[in-house]
Amino acid sequence: MQQPNGLPDEIDLSRPSAARVYDYFLGGAHNFEIDRKLAEQIAAMTPNLPATMRAGREFLRRAVRALLDAGVDQFLDIGSGIPTVGNVHEVAQAANPKARVVYVDIDPVAVAHSRELLAGNDLTGVIHADLRDPERILAEARRLGLLDFDRPLGILLAGVVHFVPDADRPGDILATLRAAAAPGSHLVISHSTFEDQPQEMLDAQRLSARTATEISLRSRAEITGFFGDWTLLEPGVVHMELWRPDSPSEVAADAQRFGAFGGVARNDRPAG
Ligand SMILES: C[S@@+](CC[C@H](N)C(=O)[O-])C[C@H]1O[C@@H](n2cnc3c(N)ncnc32)[C@H](O)[C@@H]1O
């Protein structure tokens, strides 16, 4: 069943959606009045948040470009949200029109909007799945037939691993994903941290721990551990803005203000 605007019936447009609020912060067009109202309220409470989201998106764009430069032409983007402004398939297909992208998200609203947005783009696919079930993600991705797991793959985990608490064993999840990727594959991670953060930010995080969207802040060492034995590319795991900025002179002195580290690593394991 579909609503007049083409969205499936299970998408409730009378309530705000986190995915559409995020889309609004990024300047996307896939949001409604009710989402914009909530976005304005959130922005009033946490003025840094929209800039943080944009910085995360910019990091992802630079990382995807670096992977394209390294010859990667297929991407598994987990926790993709609504593929909005500067989304991965646009960045990738601008550089390589044959690039393939499979988007994965747990949020049915993000998935429905993604399907609507990507209808007609044969080189992209959308999977509704949970990062905490990586075997299912890999099985569904294989079933879609868009990605070739015998060739280098870009696995993108931008702003999502911090939604997986330690009790759900994120290290094991990452190991499963890495094990499925051929030599020459790359892993991109951005992840919230408590390192270098002021007390107010940590207090706010403690409050958010009482809501449904609890975030696990982790240290640089823990985040680095998610790359396993893959080779970290320069400059390593750093505050997002410091990862290969387009114009190094424009990076703010307080690059730690977004409270998230970013890094990219390559699978140099010999084939076989
Ligand atoms: C902060 S947004 C990041 C969006 C995009 N990757 C980016 O960097 O712009 C986090 C996304 O992760 C999704 N997410 C949260 N937990 C997830 C899980 N366990 N499995 C899959 N996706 C998840 C949310 O629905 C949301 O769309």
Coordinates of C-alpha atoms and ligand atoms in Angstrom, one line a residue:
M1 CA 0.0 0.0 0.0
Q2 CA 1.2 3.5 -0.7
Q3 CA 0.3 7.0 0.4
P4 CA -0.4 9.7 -2.2
N5 CA 3.2 10.9 -1.9
G6 CA 4.5 7.5 -2.9
L7 CA 5.7 6.5 0.6
P8 CA 4.5 3.2 2.1
D9 CA 1.7 3.2 4.6
E10 CA 3.8 2.1 7.5
I11 CA 5.6 5.4 7.4
D12 CA 3.8 7.7 9.8
L13 CA 4.0 11.3 8.6
S14 CA 2.2 12.7 11.6
R15 CA 5.2 12.1 13.8
P16 CA 8.7 13.4 13.5
S17 CA 11.4 10.9 12.4
A18 CA 15.0 10.9 13.5
A19 CA 16.1 10.1 10.0
R20 CA 14.2 13.1 8.5
V21 CA 15.4 15.4 11.3
Y22 CA 18.9 14.4 10.3
D23 CA 18.2 15.0 6.7
Y24 CA 16.9 18.5 7.5
F25 CA 20.2 19.3 9.5
L26 CA 22.1 18.3 6.4
G27 CA 20.0 20.5 4.1
G28 CA 18.2 17.6 2.4
A29 CA 14.6 17.8 1.0
H30 CA 13.2 14.6 2.6
N31 CA 11.7 16.1 5.7
F32 CA 8.3 17.6 6.7
E33 CA 7.1 20.5 8.8
I34 CA 6.8 18.2 11.9
D35 CA 10.5 17.1 11.5
R36 CA 11.7 20.7 11.0
K37 CA 9.9 21.8 14.2
L38 CA 11.7 19.1 16.2
A39 CA 15.0 19.9 14.5
E40 CA 14.7 23.5 15.5
Q41 CA 14.0 22.5 19.1
I42 CA 17.0 20.1 19.1
A43 CA 19.3 22.8 17.6
A44 CA 18.2 25.3 20.3
M45 CA 19.2 22.8 23.0
T46 CA 22.5 21.5 21.4
P47 CA 23.7 24.3 19.1
N48 CA 26.8 22.3 18.0
L49 CA 24.8 19.3 16.7
P50 CA 24.0 20.5 13.2
A51 CA 27.6 21.4 12.6
T52 CA 28.7 18.1 14.0
M53 CA 26.5 16.2 11.6
R54 CA 27.8 18.2 8.7
A55 CA 31.4 17.6 9.7
G56 CA 30.6 13.9 9.9
R57 CA 29.2 14.0 6.4
E58 CA 32.2 15.9 5.1
F59 CA 34.5 13.3 6.7
L60 CA 32.6 10.6 4.9
R61 CA 32.8 12.4 1.6
R62 CA 36.6 12.8 1.9
A63 CA 37.0 9.2 2.9
V64 CA 34.9 7.9 0.0
R65 CA 37.0 10.0 -2.4
A66 CA 40.2 8.5 -1.0
L67 CA 38.7 5.0 -1.5
L68 CA 37.8 5.9 -5.1
D69 CA 41.3 7.2 -5.7
A70 CA 42.6 3.8 -4.4
G71 CA 40.4 2.1 -7.0
V72 CA 37.5 1.0 -4.8
D73 CA 34.3 1.1 -6.9
Q74 CA 31.8 -0.7 -4.6
F75 CA 30.5 0.3 -1.2
L76 CA 28.5 -1.2 1.7
D77 CA 27.3 1.8 3.7
I78 CA 25.8 0.6 7.0
G79 CA 23.9 3.1 9.1
S80 CA 23.4 5.2 6.0
G81 CA 20.4 7.2 7.0
I82 CA 18.5 8.9 4.2
P83 CA 21.0 9.2 1.4
T84 CA 20.7 13.0 1.3
V85 CA 22.9 15.9 0.2
G86 CA 26.4 14.7 -0.8
N87 CA 25.4 11.1 -0.4
V88 CA 27.7 8.2 -1.0
H89 CA 26.4 7.1 -4.4
E90 CA 26.5 10.6 -5.7
V91 CA 30.1 11.2 -4.6
A92 CA 31.1 7.7 -5.9
Q93 CA 29.2 7.8 -9.2
A94 CA 30.4 11.4 -10.0
A95 CA 34.0 9.9 -10.0
N96 CA 33.1 6.6 -11.4
P97 CA 29.7 6.2 -13.1
K98 CA 29.9 2.4 -12.6
A99 CA 30.3 2.6 -8.8
R100 CA 27.9 0.5 -6.8
V101 CA 26.5 1.3 -3.4
V102 CA 24.4 -0.8 -1.0
Y103 CA 22.8 1.2 1.8
V104 CA 21.8 -0.4 5.1
D105 CA 19.8 1.1 7.9
I106 CA 17.8 -0.1 10.9
D107 CA 15.3 2.8 10.6
P108 CA 12.3 1.9 8.4
V109 CA 11.7 5.6 7.6
A110 CA 15.3 6.0 6.3
V111 CA 14.9 2.8 4.3
A112 CA 11.6 3.8 2.8
H113 CA 12.9 7.2 1.8
S114 CA 16.1 5.7 0.4
R115 CA 14.1 3.3 -1.8
E116 CA 12.0 6.2 -3.1
L117 CA 15.1 8.3 -3.7
L118 CA 17.1 5.5 -5.4
A119 CA 14.3 4.1 -7.6
G120 CA 15.7 3.8 -11.1
N121 CA 19.4 3.8 -10.0
D122 CA 20.3 0.2 -10.9
L123 CA 23.7 0.4 -9.3
T124 CA 22.4 1.0 -5.8
G125 CA 20.4 -1.1 -3.4
V126 CA 18.8 -0.7 0.0
I127 CA 18.7 -3.2 2.9
H128 CA 16.6 -2.9 6.0
A129 CA 18.8 -4.5 8.7
D130 CA 20.6 -4.1 12.0
L131 CA 24.4 -3.7 12.3
R132 CA 24.2 -6.1 15.2
D133 CA 23.4 -8.9 12.8
P134 CA 26.3 -8.6 10.4
E135 CA 25.8 -12.1 8.9
R136 CA 22.3 -11.1 7.8
I137 CA 23.6 -7.9 6.2
L138 CA 26.2 -9.8 4.3
A139 CA 23.7 -12.5 3.2
E140 CA 21.2 -9.8 2.0
A141 CA 24.0 -7.9 0.2
R142 CA 25.0 -11.1 -1.5
R143 CA 21.4 -11.8 -2.5
L144 CA 21.1 -8.4 -4.0
G145 CA 24.0 -9.3 -6.3
L146 CA 25.3 -5.7 -6.6
L147 CA 28.6 -6.2 -4.7
D148 CA 31.3 -8.7 -5.6
F149 CA 32.9 -9.9 -2.4
D150 CA 35.9 -11.3 -4.3
R151 CA 36.9 -7.7 -5.2
P152 CA 38.0 -4.8 -3.0
L153 CA 35.0 -3.3 -1.1
G154 CA 34.5 -0.1 0.9
I155 CA 32.8 -0.8 4.2
L156 CA 31.4 2.5 5.5
L157 CA 30.4 2.8 9.2
A158 CA 29.9 6.5 9.6
G159 CA 28.3 7.6 12.9
V160 CA 26.8 4.2 13.6
V161 CA 29.1 2.0 15.7
H162 CA 28.5 4.2 18.8
F163 CA 24.9 3.0 18.7
V164 CA 26.1 -0.5 19.5
P165 CA 26.8 -0.9 23.2
D166 CA 29.7 -3.1 24.5
A167 CA 27.1 -5.7 25.6
D168 CA 26.3 -6.3 21.8
R169 CA 30.0 -7.0 21.2
P170 CA 30.9 -4.4 18.5
G171 CA 34.4 -5.8 18.2
D172 CA 33.0 -9.2 17.0
I173 CA 30.6 -7.4 14.6
L174 CA 33.5 -5.6 13.0
A175 CA 35.6 -8.8 12.9
T176 CA 32.7 -10.5 10.9
L177 CA 32.5 -7.6 8.4
R178 CA 36.3 -7.5 8.0
A179 CA 36.5 -11.3 7.4
A180 CA 34.0 -11.0 4.5
A181 CA 36.1 -8.4 2.7
A182 CA 38.7 -9.2 0.0
P183 CA 42.3 -8.0 0.1
G184 CA 42.4 -4.3 -0.9
S185 CA 39.1 -3.6 0.8
H186 CA 38.9 -0.5 3.0
L187 CA 37.0 0.2 6.2
V188 CA 35.8 3.8 7.1
I189 CA 34.7 4.5 10.7
S190 CA 33.6 7.7 12.4
H191 CA 32.7 7.4 16.1
S192 CA 31.8 9.6 19.0
T193 CA 34.4 9.9 21.8
F194 CA 34.8 11.3 25.3
E195 CA 38.4 12.1 24.6
D196 CA 39.3 15.8 24.7
Q197 CA 35.7 16.7 25.5
P198 CA 34.5 19.3 28.0
Q199 CA 32.5 18.2 31.1
E200 CA 29.3 19.8 29.8
M201 CA 29.4 17.5 26.7
L202 CA 29.9 14.4 28.9
D203 CA 27.0 15.5 31.2
A204 CA 24.7 15.9 28.1
Q205 CA 25.7 12.4 26.9
R206 CA 24.9 11.0 30.3
L207 CA 21.4 12.5 30.0
S208 CA 21.0 11.1 26.6
A209 CA 21.8 7.6 28.0
R210 CA 18.3 7.7 29.5
T211 CA 16.7 7.9 26.0
A212 CA 16.2 5.2 23.4
T213 CA 19.1 6.5 21.3
E214 CA 21.9 5.9 23.8
I215 CA 25.4 6.5 22.4
S216 CA 28.5 4.7 23.6
L217 CA 31.4 7.1 23.7
R218 CA 34.7 5.3 23.2
S219 CA 38.4 6.1 23.5
R220 CA 40.7 6.5 20.5
A221 CA 42.3 3.2 21.4
E222 CA 38.9 1.4 21.4
I223 CA 37.9 2.9 18.1
T224 CA 41.3 2.0 16.6
G225 CA 40.7 -1.6 17.7
F226 CA 37.7 -1.8 15.4
F227 CA 40.1 -1.7 12.4
G228 CA 41.7 -5.0 13.7
D229 CA 44.9 -5.9 11.9
W230 CA 44.1 -3.8 8.8
T231 CA 46.6 -1.0 7.9
L232 CA 45.5 2.4 9.1
L233 CA 45.9 5.1 6.4
E234 CA 47.5 8.4 7.2
P235 CA 46.8 10.3 9.4
G236 CA 45.4 7.5 11.5
V237 CA 42.4 7.8 13.8
V238 CA 42.0 11.5 14.4
H239 CA 39.3 14.1 15.1
M240 CA 37.1 14.0 12.0
E241 CA 38.1 17.4 10.7
L242 CA 41.8 16.5 10.8
W243 CA 41.4 13.5 8.5
R244 CA 42.8 14.8 5.2
P245 CA 41.0 18.2 5.2
D246 CA 40.4 19.7 1.7
S247 CA 42.1 22.9 2.9
P248 CA 44.3 22.2 6.0
S249 CA 44.7 26.0 6.7
E250 CA 40.9 26.2 7.3
V251 CA 40.8 23.5 10.0
A252 CA 39.7 25.1 13.2
A253 CA 42.2 25.1 16.2
D254 CA 39.5 23.3 18.2
A255 CA 39.0 20.4 15.8
Q256 CA 38.0 18.3 18.8
R257 CA 34.8 20.2 19.2
F258 CA 32.7 17.7 17.2
G259 CA 33.5 14.9 19.7
A260 CA 34.1 12.2 17.1
F261 CA 37.1 10.4 15.7
G262 CA 37.4 9.3 12.1
G263 CA 39.8 6.8 10.4
V264 CA 40.3 4.6 7.3
A265 CA 42.1 1.3 7.1
R266 CA 43.0 -1.1 4.3
N267 CA 43.0 -4.9 4.2
D268 CA 46.6 -5.8 3.3
R269 CA 46.0 -9.5 4.1
P270 CA 47.4 -11.7 1.3
A271 CA 44.6 -13.4 -0.8
G272 CA 43.8 -17.0 0.0
Ligands
LIG1 C1 24.1 9.7 12.7 S1 23.3 8.8 11.4 C2 24.7 8.7 10.3 C3 24.2 8.7 8.8 C4 25.3 8.6 7.8 N1 26.1 7.4 7.9 C5 26.2 9.8 7.8 O1 27.4 9.7 8.3 O2 25.9 10.9 7.4 C6 23.2 7.2 12.1 C7 22.4 6.2 11.3 O3 22.6 4.9 11.9 C8 21.4 4.2 11.9 N2 21.5 3.1 12.9 C9 21.5 3.2 14.3 N3 21.7 2.0 14.8 C10 21.8 1.1 13.8 C11 21.9 -0.3 13.8 N4 22.0 -1.0 14.9 N5 22.0 -0.9 12.6 C12 21.9 -0.2 11.4 N6 21.7 1.2 11.4 C13 21.7 1.8 12.6 C14 20.3 5.2 12.2 O4 19.0 4.8 11.9 C15 20.8 6.4 11.4 O5 20.3 6.5 10.2

